[in-house]
mmCIF file of C-alpha atoms in Angstrom:
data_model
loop_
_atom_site.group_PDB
_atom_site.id
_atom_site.type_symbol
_atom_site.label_atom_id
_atom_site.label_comp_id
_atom_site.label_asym_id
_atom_site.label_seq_id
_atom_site.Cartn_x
_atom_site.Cartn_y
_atom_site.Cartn_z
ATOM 1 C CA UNK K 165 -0.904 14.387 12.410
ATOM 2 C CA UNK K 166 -2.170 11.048 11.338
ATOM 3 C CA UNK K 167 0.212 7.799 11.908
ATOM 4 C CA UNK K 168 -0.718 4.631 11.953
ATOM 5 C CA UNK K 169 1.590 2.177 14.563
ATOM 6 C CA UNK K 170 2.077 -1.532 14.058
ATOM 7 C CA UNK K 171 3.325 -4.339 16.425
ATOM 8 C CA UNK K 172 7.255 -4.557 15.254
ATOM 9 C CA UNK K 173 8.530 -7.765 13.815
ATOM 10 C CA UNK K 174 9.021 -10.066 12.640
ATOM 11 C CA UNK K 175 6.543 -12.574 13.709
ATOM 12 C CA UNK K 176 6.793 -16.240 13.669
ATOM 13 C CA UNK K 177 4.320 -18.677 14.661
ATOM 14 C CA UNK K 178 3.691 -22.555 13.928
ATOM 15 C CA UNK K 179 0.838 -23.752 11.727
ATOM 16 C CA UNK K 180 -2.423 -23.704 13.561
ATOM 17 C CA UNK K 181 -1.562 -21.217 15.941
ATOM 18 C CA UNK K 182 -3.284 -18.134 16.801
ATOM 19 C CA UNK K 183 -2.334 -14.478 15.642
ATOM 20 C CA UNK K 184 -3.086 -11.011 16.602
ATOM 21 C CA UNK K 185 -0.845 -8.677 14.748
ATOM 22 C CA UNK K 186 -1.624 -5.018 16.262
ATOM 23 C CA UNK K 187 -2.417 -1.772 14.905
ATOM 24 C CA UNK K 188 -3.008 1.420 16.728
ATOM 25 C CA UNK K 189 -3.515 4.785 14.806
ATOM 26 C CA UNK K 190 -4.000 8.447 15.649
ATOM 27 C CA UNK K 191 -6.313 10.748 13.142
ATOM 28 C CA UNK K 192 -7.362 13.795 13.182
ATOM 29 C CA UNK K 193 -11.431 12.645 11.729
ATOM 30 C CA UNK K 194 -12.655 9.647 11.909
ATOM 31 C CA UNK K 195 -11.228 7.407 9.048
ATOM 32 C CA UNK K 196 -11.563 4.488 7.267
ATOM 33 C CA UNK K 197 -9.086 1.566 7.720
ATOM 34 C CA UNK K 198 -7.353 -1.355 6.025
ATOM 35 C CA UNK K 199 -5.166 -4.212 6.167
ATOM 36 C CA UNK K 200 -3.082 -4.763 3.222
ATOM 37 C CA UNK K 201 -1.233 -7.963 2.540
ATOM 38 C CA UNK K 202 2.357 -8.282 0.973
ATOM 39 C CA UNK K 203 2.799 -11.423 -0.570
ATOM 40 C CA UNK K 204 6.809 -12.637 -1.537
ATOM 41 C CA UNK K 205 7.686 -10.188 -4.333
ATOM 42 C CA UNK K 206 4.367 -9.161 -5.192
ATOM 43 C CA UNK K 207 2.318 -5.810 -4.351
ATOM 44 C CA UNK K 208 -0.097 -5.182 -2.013
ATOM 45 C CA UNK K 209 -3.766 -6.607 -2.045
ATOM 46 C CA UNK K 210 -6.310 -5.390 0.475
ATOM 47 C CA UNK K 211 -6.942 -8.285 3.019
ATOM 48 C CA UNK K 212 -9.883 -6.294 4.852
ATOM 49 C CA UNK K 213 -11.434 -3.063 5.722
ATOM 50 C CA UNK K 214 -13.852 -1.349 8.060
ATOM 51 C CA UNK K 215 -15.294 2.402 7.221
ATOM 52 C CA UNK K 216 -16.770 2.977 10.745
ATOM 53 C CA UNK K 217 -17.173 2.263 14.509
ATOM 54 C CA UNK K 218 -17.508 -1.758 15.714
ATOM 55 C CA UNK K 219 -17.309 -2.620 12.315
ATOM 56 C CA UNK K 220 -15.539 -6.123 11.938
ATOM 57 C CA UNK K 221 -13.745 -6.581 9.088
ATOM 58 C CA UNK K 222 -12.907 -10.371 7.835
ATOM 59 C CA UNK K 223 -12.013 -12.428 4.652
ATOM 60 C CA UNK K 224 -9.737 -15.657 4.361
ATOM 61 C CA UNK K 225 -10.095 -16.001 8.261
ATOM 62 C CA UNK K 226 -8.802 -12.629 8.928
ATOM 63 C CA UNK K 227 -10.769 -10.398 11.569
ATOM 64 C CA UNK K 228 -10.302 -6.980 12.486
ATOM 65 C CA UNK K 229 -12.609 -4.671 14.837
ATOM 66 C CA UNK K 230 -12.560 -1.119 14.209
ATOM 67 C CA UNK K 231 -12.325 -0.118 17.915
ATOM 68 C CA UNK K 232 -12.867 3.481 18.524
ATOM 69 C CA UNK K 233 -12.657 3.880 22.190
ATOM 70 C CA UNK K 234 -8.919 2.458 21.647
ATOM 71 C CA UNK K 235 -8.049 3.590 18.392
ATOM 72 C CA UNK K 236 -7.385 0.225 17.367
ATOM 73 C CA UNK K 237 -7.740 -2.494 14.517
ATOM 74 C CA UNK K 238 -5.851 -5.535 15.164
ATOM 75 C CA UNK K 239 -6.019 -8.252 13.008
ATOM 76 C CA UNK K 240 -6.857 -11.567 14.153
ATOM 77 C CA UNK K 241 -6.980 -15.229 12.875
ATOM 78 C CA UNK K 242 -7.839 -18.085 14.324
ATOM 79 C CA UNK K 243 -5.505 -21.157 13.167
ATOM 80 C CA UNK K 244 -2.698 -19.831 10.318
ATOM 81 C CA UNK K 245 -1.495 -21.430 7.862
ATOM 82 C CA UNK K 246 2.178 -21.644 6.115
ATOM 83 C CA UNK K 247 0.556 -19.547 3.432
ATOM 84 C CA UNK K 248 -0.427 -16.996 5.672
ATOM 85 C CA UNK K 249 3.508 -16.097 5.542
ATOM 86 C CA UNK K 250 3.396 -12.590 4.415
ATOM 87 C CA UNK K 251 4.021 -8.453 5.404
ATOM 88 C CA UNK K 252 1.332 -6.962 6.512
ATOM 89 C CA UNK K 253 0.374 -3.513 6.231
ATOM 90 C CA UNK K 254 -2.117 -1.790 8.469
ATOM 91 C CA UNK K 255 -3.427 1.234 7.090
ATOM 92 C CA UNK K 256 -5.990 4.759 7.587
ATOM 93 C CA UNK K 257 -7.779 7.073 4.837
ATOM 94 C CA UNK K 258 -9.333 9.713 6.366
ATOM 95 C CA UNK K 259 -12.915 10.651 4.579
ATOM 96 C CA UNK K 260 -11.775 13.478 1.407
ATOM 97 C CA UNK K 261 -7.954 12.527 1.445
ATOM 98 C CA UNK K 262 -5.900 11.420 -1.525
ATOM 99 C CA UNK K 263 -3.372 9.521 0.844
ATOM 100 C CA UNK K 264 -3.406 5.816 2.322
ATOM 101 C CA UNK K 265 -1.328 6.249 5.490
ATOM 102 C CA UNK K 266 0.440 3.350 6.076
ATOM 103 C CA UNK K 267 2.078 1.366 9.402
ATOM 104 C CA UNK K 268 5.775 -0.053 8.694
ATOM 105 C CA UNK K 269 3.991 -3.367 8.185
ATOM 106 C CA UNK K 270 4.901 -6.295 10.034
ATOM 107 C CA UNK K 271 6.453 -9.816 8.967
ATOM 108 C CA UNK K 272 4.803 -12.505 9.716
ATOM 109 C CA UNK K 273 6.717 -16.452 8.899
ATOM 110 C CA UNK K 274 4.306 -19.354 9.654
ATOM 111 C CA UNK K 275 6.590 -22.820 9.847
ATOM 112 C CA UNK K 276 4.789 -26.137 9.416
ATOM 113 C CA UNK S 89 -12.890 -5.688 -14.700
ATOM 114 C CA UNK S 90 -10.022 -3.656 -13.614
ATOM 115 C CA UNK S 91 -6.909 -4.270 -14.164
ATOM 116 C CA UNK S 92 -3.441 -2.519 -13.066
ATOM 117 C CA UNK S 93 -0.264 -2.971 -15.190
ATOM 118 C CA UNK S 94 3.253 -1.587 -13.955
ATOM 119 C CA UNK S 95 6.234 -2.639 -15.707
ATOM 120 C CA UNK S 96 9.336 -3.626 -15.361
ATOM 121 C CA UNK S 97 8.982 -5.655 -12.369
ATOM 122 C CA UNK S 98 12.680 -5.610 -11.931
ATOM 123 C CA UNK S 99 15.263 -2.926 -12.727
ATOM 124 C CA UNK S 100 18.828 -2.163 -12.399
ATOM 125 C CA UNK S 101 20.233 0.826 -13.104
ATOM 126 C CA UNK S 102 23.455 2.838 -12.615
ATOM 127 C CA UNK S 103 24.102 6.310 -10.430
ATOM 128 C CA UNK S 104 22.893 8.743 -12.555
ATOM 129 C CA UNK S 105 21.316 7.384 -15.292
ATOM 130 C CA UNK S 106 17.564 8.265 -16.370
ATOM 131 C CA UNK S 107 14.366 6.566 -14.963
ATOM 132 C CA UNK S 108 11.115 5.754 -16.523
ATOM 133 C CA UNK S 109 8.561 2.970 -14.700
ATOM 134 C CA UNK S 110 4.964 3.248 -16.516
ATOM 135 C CA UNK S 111 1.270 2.210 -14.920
ATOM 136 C CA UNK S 112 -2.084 1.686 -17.153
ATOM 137 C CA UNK S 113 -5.237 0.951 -15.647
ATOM 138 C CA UNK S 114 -7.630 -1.147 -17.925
ATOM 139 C CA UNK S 115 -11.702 -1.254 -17.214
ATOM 140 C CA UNK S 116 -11.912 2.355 -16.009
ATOM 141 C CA UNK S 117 -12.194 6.305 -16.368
ATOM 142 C CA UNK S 118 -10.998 8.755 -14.614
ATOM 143 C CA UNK S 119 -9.078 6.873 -11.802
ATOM 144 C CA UNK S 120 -6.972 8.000 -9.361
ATOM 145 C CA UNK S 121 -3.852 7.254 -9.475
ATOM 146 C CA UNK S 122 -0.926 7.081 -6.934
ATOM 147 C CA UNK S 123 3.008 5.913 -6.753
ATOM 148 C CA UNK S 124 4.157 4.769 -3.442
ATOM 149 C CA UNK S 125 7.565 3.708 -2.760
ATOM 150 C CA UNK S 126 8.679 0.934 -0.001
ATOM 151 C CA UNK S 127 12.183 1.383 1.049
ATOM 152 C CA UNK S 128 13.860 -1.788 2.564
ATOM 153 C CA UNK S 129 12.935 -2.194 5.969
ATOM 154 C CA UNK S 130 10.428 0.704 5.847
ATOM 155 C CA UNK S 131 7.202 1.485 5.148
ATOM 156 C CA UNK S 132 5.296 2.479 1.850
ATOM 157 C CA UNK S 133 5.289 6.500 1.269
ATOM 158 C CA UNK S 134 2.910 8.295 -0.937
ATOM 159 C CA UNK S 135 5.774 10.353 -3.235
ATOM 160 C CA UNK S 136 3.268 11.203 -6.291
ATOM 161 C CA UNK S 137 -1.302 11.446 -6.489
ATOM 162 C CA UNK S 138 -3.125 12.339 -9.962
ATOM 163 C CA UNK S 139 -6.980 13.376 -9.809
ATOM 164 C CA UNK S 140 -6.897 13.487 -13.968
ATOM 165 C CA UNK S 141 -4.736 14.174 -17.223
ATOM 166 C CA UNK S 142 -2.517 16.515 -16.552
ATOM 167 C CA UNK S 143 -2.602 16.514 -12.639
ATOM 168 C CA UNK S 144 0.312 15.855 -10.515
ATOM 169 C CA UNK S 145 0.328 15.948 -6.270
ATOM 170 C CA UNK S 146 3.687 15.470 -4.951
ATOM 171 C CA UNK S 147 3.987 14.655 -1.567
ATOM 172 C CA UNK S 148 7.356 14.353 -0.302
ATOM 173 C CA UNK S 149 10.296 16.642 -2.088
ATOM 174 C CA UNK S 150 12.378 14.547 -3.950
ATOM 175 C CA UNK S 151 14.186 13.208 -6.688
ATOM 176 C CA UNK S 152 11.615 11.873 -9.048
ATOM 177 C CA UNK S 153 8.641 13.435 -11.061
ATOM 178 C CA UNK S 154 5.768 11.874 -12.065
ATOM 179 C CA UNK S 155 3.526 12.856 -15.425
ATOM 180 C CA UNK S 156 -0.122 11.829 -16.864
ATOM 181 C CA UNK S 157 0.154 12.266 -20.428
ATOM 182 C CA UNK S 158 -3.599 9.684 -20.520
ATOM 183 C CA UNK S 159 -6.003 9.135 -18.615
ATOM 184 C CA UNK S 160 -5.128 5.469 -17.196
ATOM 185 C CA UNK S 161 -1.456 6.050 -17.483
ATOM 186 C CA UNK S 162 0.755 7.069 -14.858
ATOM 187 C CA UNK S 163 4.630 7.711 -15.272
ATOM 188 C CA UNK S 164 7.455 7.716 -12.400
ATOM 189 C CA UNK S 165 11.021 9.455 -13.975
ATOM 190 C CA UNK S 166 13.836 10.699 -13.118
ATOM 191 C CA UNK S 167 16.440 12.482 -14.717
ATOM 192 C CA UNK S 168 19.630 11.487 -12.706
ATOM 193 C CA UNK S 169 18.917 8.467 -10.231
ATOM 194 C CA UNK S 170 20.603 8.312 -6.720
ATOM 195 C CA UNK S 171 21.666 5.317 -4.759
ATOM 196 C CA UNK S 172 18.561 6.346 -2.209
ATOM 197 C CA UNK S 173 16.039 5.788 -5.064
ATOM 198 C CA UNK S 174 16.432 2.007 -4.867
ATOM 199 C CA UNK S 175 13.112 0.587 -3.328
ATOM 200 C CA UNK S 176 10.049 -1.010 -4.267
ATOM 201 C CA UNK S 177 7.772 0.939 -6.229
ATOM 202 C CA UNK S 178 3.882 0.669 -6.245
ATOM 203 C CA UNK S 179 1.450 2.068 -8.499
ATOM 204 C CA UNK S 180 -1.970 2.281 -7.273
ATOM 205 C CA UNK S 181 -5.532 3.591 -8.329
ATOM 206 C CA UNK S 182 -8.997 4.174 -6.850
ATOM 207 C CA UNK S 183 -12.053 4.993 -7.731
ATOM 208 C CA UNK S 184 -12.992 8.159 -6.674
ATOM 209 C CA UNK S 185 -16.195 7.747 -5.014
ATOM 210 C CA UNK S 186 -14.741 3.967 -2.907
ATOM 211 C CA UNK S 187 -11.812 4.373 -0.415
ATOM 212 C CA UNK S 188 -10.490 0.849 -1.444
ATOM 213 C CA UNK S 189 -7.035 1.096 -3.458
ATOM 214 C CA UNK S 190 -5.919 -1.533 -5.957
ATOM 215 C CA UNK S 191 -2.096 -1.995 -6.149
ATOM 216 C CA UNK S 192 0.077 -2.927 -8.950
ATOM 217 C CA UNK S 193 2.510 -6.072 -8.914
ATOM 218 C CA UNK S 194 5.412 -3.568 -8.048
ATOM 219 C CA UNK S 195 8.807 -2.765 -9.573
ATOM 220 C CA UNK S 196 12.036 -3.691 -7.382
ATOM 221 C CA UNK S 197 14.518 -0.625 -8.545
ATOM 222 C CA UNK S 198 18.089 -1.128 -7.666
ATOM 223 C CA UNK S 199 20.516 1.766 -7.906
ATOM 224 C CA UNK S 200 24.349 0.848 -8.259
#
């Protein structure tokens, strides 16, 4: 079936450090996929996305490669910030499906 | 632009007593529309998917029903609620022809 497996959490870095928060996923096609972020008591917004192959995903300093040959799309940022403090969820669609398939997102606290 | 409403955003309600939680999308026809549910701890689950008025996908056997008397408005019910329908409920719609999904603020439903 199609699953989608996160790094397990919680996560907690200092301000200005470096994250990788993985995501590995197994699909039966070749889908489309997402990371979602969770903000305190809100619902999800989408972060980023890439639809194919060694596409790179990125917005707010967030990158994530669509990695094929590893079934992979971490997500990556540079320096974070105490804002970045959030779940995230990654996520797959394959191509004709009603049905996000969600990892079981991953905490992330970033202390000053 | 689009716009997602779900309301409440916070509920509590006893052991068997009725459930309604309604979504409207505003700048759009024809949506799709979906109701996840994120149970503490866990993951978000697909429970209910509508492709138009009328048209209800359920995904997971449960205790809930979902209707779509319009077509941007989505309703979650249930007759008799359980303790294990507490959770965080998301509405969610996309377009049909993007794979991108726009999420609702959420409604935190606790069962006592």
């Amino acid at each position: 079936g199609n699953s989608v497996t996160q790094m397990e959490g919680p996560v907690t870095l200092s301000e200005e450090a470096f994250l990788t928060i993985n995501c590995t996923y197994t699909a039966t096609g070749y889908p489309s996929l997402f990371w979602y972020v969770q903000y305190p008591g809100e619902g999800l917004q989408l972060l980023l996305k890439a639809t194919k192959a060694d596409d790179k995903g990125s917005n707010k300093g967030f990158e994530a490669t669509y990695r094929k040959e590893t079934t992979s799309f971490h997500l990556e940022k540079g320096s974070v910030q105490v804002s970045d403090s959030a779940v995230y969820f990654c996520a797959l669609k394959l191509q004709g499906a009603q049905k996000l398939v969600f990892g079981q997102g991953t905490r992330l606290t970033i202390n000053p | 632009s689009q716009t997602i409403h779900q309301w409440p955003a916070t509920l509590v309600q006893p052991v068997g007593s009725p459930l309604s939680l309604e979504c409207t999308v505003e700048g759009t026809s024809n949506p799709n529309l979906y109701w996840y549910r994120q149970a503490a701890g866990r993951g978000l689950q697909l429970l209910f998917y509508s492709v138009g008025i009328g048209q209800i996908s359920s995904e997971v056997p449960q205790n809930l029903s979902a209707s779509r008397p319009q077509d941007r408005q989505f309703i979650l019910s249930s007759k008799k609620l359980l303790l294990s329908d507490s959770g965080f409920y998301l509405c969610a719609w996309r377009s049909g022809q993007v794979d991108g999904y726009t999420f609702g603020s959420g409604t935190r439903l606790t069962v006592v």
